[in-house]
Amino acid sequence: MTFDEVLAKVPQLNDYLINMPKELKNKFVVKIHPPGTIIHYQQSDLDIFGIVATGEHRVINIFENGNIFMIEKNEPIDFIGEVTILAGMRQTSVTIETITESIIMYISRENFEEWIKKDIHFLYLVSQKVALKLYRSSSNRGAKLFYPPTFLLLDYLIQYAQREEIKKGETLILKQTREELYEEVSISVKTLNRTIGKLKQDGVISIIKGKIAISYDQYRLARKMVKYYVKQDVKNS
């Protein structure tokens, strides 16, 4: 796929590239990554910058004991390597893995650094993305430190239902395995299984063929329960 073909497929990119130096156009390399591709590992040298045109990816930390902590999940249009480069660091601090098939446009780190020096509009958009990631990360880290596992799983399910735009009468079935949920919610497998059992017993979720399912009525109940935990936190503060 060529640079022009990507722009034709994702016209929203034009807002990001409107002031791009013309000589950079021929320096982009377009790659189509299948799901499960590691874009880069943490603590590896970063020599490229990427613009994610399509596809979702996740940002993770992999620890020596094999445990995986998912920091965030990102959707297009997004960037690869911008935090490391803007921080002036040589090595990455996280691992990035594609979740779905992804089209990513790459240029060298040096070309990106030269670009943002000349293009204030693009620098603003990149900085805005970085700020949003830091904002979400701070919010999520606080929740994971101070709220119980029930709240964390309920909050995850509510966000999932909202992304899927659940409607009255519908039931959504999560595709994620228990291992994937453990990574995304960041609670231990043992605690996760216990929390799932408790929510099922309370009628907040169902289990269909081994998968977590949540109906529209259960989604509404989950939202009420989340408000309860927030109120309790306020009372105890």
Tab-separated table of C-alpha atoms in Angstrom:
chain	number	residue	atom	x	y	z
A	1	MET	CA	0.000	0.000	0.000
A	2	THR	CA	1.316	3.463	-0.904
A	3	PHE	CA	1.232	6.764	0.964
A	4	ASP	CA	-1.505	8.120	-1.336
A	5	GLU	CA	-3.580	4.934	-0.971
A	6	VAL	CA	-3.527	5.292	2.815
A	7	LEU	CA	-4.721	8.908	2.548
A	8	ALA	CA	-7.513	7.831	0.203
A	9	LYS	CA	-8.561	5.131	2.692
A	10	VAL	CA	-8.291	7.394	5.760
A	11	PRO	CA	-8.974	10.988	4.618
A	12	GLN	CA	-8.921	12.185	8.243
A	13	LEU	CA	-5.137	11.927	8.039
A	14	ASN	CA	-5.072	15.024	5.863
A	15	ASP	CA	-5.617	17.228	8.913
A	16	TYR	CA	-2.415	15.821	10.433
A	17	LEU	CA	-0.340	16.078	7.258
A	18	ILE	CA	-1.595	19.384	5.837
A	19	ASN	CA	1.657	21.257	6.595
A	20	MET	CA	4.025	18.301	6.298
A	21	PRO	CA	7.241	19.136	4.398
A	22	LYS	CA	6.768	17.803	0.858
A	23	GLU	CA	10.100	15.976	0.847
A	24	LEU	CA	8.842	13.653	3.604
A	25	LYS	CA	6.129	12.099	1.450
A	26	ASN	CA	8.546	9.728	-0.292
A	27	LYS	CA	10.257	8.817	2.956
A	28	PHE	CA	7.251	7.099	4.521
A	29	VAL	CA	7.138	3.311	4.587
A	30	VAL	CA	3.636	1.828	4.866
A	31	LYS	CA	3.217	-1.525	6.620
A	32	ILE	CA	0.116	-3.650	7.246
A	33	HIS	CA	0.507	-5.581	10.501
A	34	PRO	CA	-1.691	-8.571	11.409
A	35	PRO	CA	-3.151	-8.879	14.934
A	36	GLY	CA	-0.600	-9.828	17.583
A	37	THR	CA	2.360	-8.080	15.940
A	38	ILE	CA	4.900	-6.562	18.324
A	39	ILE	CA	5.748	-3.102	16.996
A	40	HIS	CA	8.523	-2.670	19.513
A	41	TYR	CA	9.563	-4.124	22.858
A	42	GLN	CA	10.208	-2.083	25.976
A	43	GLN	CA	13.839	-1.110	26.520
A	44	SER	CA	14.602	-1.385	22.801
A	45	ASP	CA	16.252	1.359	20.745
A	46	LEU	CA	13.696	3.505	18.943
A	47	ASP	CA	14.715	4.545	15.431
A	48	ILE	CA	11.285	5.143	13.873
A	49	PHE	CA	8.099	7.144	14.343
A	50	GLY	CA	4.751	5.729	13.245
A	51	ILE	CA	1.329	7.092	12.386
A	52	VAL	CA	-1.388	4.501	13.057
A	53	ALA	CA	-3.922	5.001	10.258
A	54	THR	CA	-6.159	2.005	11.045
A	55	GLY	CA	-6.335	-0.710	13.682
A	56	GLU	CA	-6.180	-0.948	17.473
A	57	HIS	CA	-3.084	-1.636	19.542
A	58	ARG	CA	-2.292	-2.051	23.205
A	59	VAL	CA	0.508	-0.605	25.315
A	60	ILE	CA	1.850	-3.123	27.826
A	61	ASN	CA	4.622	-3.799	30.320
A	62	ILE	CA	6.002	-7.339	30.411
A	63	PHE	CA	7.701	-8.267	33.688
A	64	GLU	CA	10.493	-10.798	34.240
A	65	ASN	CA	8.083	-13.240	35.896
A	66	GLY	CA	5.984	-13.287	32.717
A	67	ASN	CA	3.142	-11.163	34.057
A	68	ILE	CA	1.701	-8.580	31.673
A	69	PHE	CA	0.252	-5.237	32.727
A	70	MET	CA	-1.787	-3.396	30.109
A	71	ILE	CA	-1.353	0.357	30.408
A	72	GLU	CA	-3.845	1.361	27.751
A	73	LYS	CA	-5.568	0.408	24.519
A	74	ASN	CA	-5.422	2.903	21.650
A	75	GLU	CA	-7.466	3.449	18.513
A	76	PRO	CA	-6.576	5.319	15.311
A	77	ILE	CA	-5.521	7.891	14.437
A	78	ASP	CA	-2.604	7.464	16.843
A	79	PHE	CA	1.178	7.585	16.994
A	80	ILE	CA	4.000	5.163	17.726
A	81	GLY	CA	7.140	6.367	19.479
A	82	GLU	CA	6.112	9.982	20.063
A	83	VAL	CA	6.447	9.815	23.868
A	84	THR	CA	9.965	8.375	23.735
A	85	ILE	CA	11.111	10.860	21.115
A	86	LEU	CA	9.591	13.945	22.749
A	87	ALA	CA	11.110	12.849	26.070
A	88	GLY	CA	14.523	12.755	24.393
A	89	MET	CA	15.030	9.100	25.335
A	90	ARG	CA	16.823	6.526	23.212
A	91	GLN	CA	14.955	3.432	24.422
A	92	THR	CA	11.257	2.714	24.715
A	93	SER	CA	9.600	2.234	28.120
A	94	VAL	CA	6.737	0.008	26.921
A	95	THR	CA	5.867	-2.795	24.517
A	96	ILE	CA	3.322	-2.095	21.776
A	97	GLU	CA	1.290	-4.928	20.241
A	98	THR	CA	-1.411	-4.749	17.573
A	99	ILE	CA	-4.869	-6.008	18.559
A	100	THR	CA	-6.414	-5.853	15.093
A	101	GLU	CA	-4.929	-5.586	11.619
A	102	SER	CA	-3.215	-2.200	11.517
A	103	ILE	CA	-1.945	0.104	8.785
A	104	ILE	CA	1.000	2.115	10.086
A	105	MET	CA	3.038	4.726	8.219
A	106	TYR	CA	6.669	4.899	9.348
A	107	ILE	CA	9.416	7.485	8.949
A	108	SER	CA	12.788	7.708	10.666
A	109	ARG	CA	13.141	9.278	14.078
A	110	GLU	CA	15.378	11.960	12.576
A	111	ASN	CA	12.751	12.892	9.956
A	112	PHE	CA	10.058	13.141	12.620
A	113	GLU	CA	12.225	15.361	14.825
A	114	GLU	CA	12.904	17.657	11.877
A	115	TRP	CA	9.191	17.694	10.967
A	116	ILE	CA	7.915	18.838	14.370
A	117	LYS	CA	10.481	21.648	14.413
A	118	LYS	CA	8.935	23.046	11.224
A	119	ASP	CA	5.242	22.210	11.672
A	120	ILE	CA	3.604	23.749	14.752
A	121	HIS	CA	0.164	22.374	13.767
A	122	PHE	CA	1.421	18.793	13.696
A	123	LEU	CA	3.410	19.287	16.912
A	124	TYR	CA	0.220	20.524	18.585
A	125	LEU	CA	-1.734	17.423	17.485
A	126	VAL	CA	1.030	15.075	18.644
A	127	SER	CA	1.314	16.908	21.978
A	128	GLN	CA	-2.459	16.718	22.419
A	129	LYS	CA	-2.328	12.928	21.994
A	130	VAL	CA	0.509	12.644	24.506
A	131	ALA	CA	-1.409	14.753	27.027
A	132	LEU	CA	-4.541	12.625	26.578
A	133	LYS	CA	-2.556	9.429	27.182
A	134	LEU	CA	-1.009	10.878	30.347
A	135	TYR	CA	-4.433	12.041	31.536
A	136	ARG	CA	-6.006	8.611	31.031
A	137	SER	CA	-3.024	6.834	32.546
A	138	SER	CA	-3.144	8.975	35.707
A	139	SER	CA	-6.879	8.430	36.081
A	140	ASN	CA	-6.651	4.666	35.543
A	141	ARG	CA	-3.682	4.278	37.881
A	142	GLY	CA	-5.564	6.038	40.663
A	143	ALA	CA	-8.598	3.803	40.236
A	144	LYS	CA	-6.497	0.624	40.275
A	145	LEU	CA	-4.740	1.711	43.456
A	146	PHE	CA	-7.756	2.723	45.519
A	147	TYR	CA	-10.865	0.912	44.229
A	148	PRO	CA	-11.717	-2.748	44.928
A	149	PRO	CA	-11.633	-5.452	42.200
A	150	THR	CA	-15.444	-5.387	41.889
A	151	PHE	CA	-15.370	-1.726	40.893
A	152	LEU	CA	-12.517	-2.268	38.407
A	153	LEU	CA	-14.294	-5.121	36.630
A	154	LEU	CA	-17.655	-3.317	36.640
A	155	ASP	CA	-16.038	-0.173	35.239
A	156	TYR	CA	-14.393	-2.255	32.497
A	157	LEU	CA	-17.713	-3.910	31.590
A	158	ILE	CA	-19.553	-0.578	31.549
A	159	GLN	CA	-16.968	0.961	29.211
A	160	TYR	CA	-17.154	-2.118	26.993
A	161	ALA	CA	-20.970	-1.915	26.804
A	162	GLN	CA	-20.805	1.800	26.025
A	163	ARG	CA	-18.253	1.279	23.227
A	164	GLU	CA	-20.508	-1.400	21.754
A	165	GLU	CA	-23.495	0.944	22.134
A	166	ILE	CA	-25.605	-1.639	23.952
A	167	LYS	CA	-29.351	-1.242	23.396
A	168	LYS	CA	-32.448	-2.264	25.307
A	169	GLY	CA	-33.072	-5.986	24.920
A	170	GLU	CA	-29.483	-6.740	23.851
A	171	THR	CA	-26.934	-9.014	25.519
A	172	LEU	CA	-23.222	-8.589	24.820
A	173	ILE	CA	-20.750	-11.447	25.139
A	174	LEU	CA	-17.125	-10.528	25.864
A	175	LYS	CA	-14.639	-12.136	23.493
A	176	GLN	CA	-11.744	-11.742	25.910
A	177	THR	CA	-10.327	-14.770	27.707
A	178	ARG	CA	-9.760	-14.711	31.468
A	179	GLU	CA	-6.047	-14.171	30.795
A	180	GLU	CA	-6.775	-11.163	28.585
A	181	LEU	CA	-9.155	-9.736	31.184
A	182	TYR	CA	-6.478	-10.166	33.854
A	183	GLU	CA	-4.070	-8.143	31.727
A	184	GLU	CA	-6.577	-5.405	30.898
A	185	VAL	CA	-8.237	-5.015	34.304
A	186	SER	CA	-4.942	-5.576	36.187
A	187	ILE	CA	-6.182	-7.832	38.959
A	188	SER	CA	-4.861	-11.340	39.629
A	189	VAL	CA	-6.463	-14.326	37.911
A	190	LYS	CA	-7.559	-15.736	41.274
A	191	THR	CA	-9.172	-12.448	42.311
A	192	LEU	CA	-10.695	-12.027	38.851
A	193	ASN	CA	-12.358	-15.450	38.997
A	194	ARG	CA	-13.684	-14.742	42.488
A	195	THR	CA	-15.026	-11.344	41.373
A	196	ILE	CA	-16.705	-12.849	38.301
A	197	GLY	CA	-18.352	-15.470	40.512
A	198	LYS	CA	-19.642	-12.820	42.915
A	199	LEU	CA	-21.044	-10.622	40.120
A	200	LYS	CA	-22.740	-13.649	38.540
A	201	GLN	CA	-24.258	-14.570	41.905
A	202	ASP	CA	-25.530	-10.992	42.309
A	203	GLY	CA	-27.104	-11.096	38.842
A	204	VAL	CA	-24.887	-8.340	37.389
A	205	ILE	CA	-23.415	-10.610	34.705
A	206	SER	CA	-24.162	-13.982	33.131
A	207	ILE	CA	-21.894	-16.720	31.833
A	208	ILE	CA	-22.650	-18.033	28.345
A	209	LYS	CA	-20.472	-20.887	27.068
A	210	GLY	CA	-17.731	-19.887	29.491
A	211	LYS	CA	-17.761	-16.225	28.426
A	212	ILE	CA	-18.904	-13.211	30.427
A	213	ALA	CA	-22.179	-11.777	29.139
A	214	ILE	CA	-23.943	-8.591	30.137
A	215	SER	CA	-27.482	-7.642	29.169
A	216	TYR	CA	-28.856	-4.121	28.904
A	217	ASP	CA	-30.611	-4.471	32.286
A	218	GLN	CA	-27.401	-5.803	33.841
A	219	TYR	CA	-25.496	-2.895	32.332
A	220	ARG	CA	-27.879	-0.461	34.049
A	221	LEU	CA	-27.445	-2.348	37.328
A	222	ALA	CA	-23.654	-2.222	36.930
A	223	ARG	CA	-23.798	1.554	36.542
A	224	LYS	CA	-25.753	1.860	39.796
A	225	MET	CA	-23.226	-0.343	41.604
A	226	VAL	CA	-20.294	1.732	40.354
A	227	LYS	CA	-21.958	4.875	41.720
A	228	TYR	CA	-22.243	3.093	45.070
A	229	TYR	CA	-18.486	2.461	45.214
A	230	VAL	CA	-17.719	6.061	44.301
A	231	LYS	CA	-20.091	7.324	47.034
A	232	GLN	CA	-18.488	4.995	49.574
A	233	ASP	CA	-15.063	6.296	48.615
A	234	VAL	CA	-16.224	9.885	49.146
A	235	LYS	CA	-17.689	9.014	52.582
A	236	ASN	CA	-14.449	7.352	53.688
A	237	SER	CA	-12.212	10.203	52.497
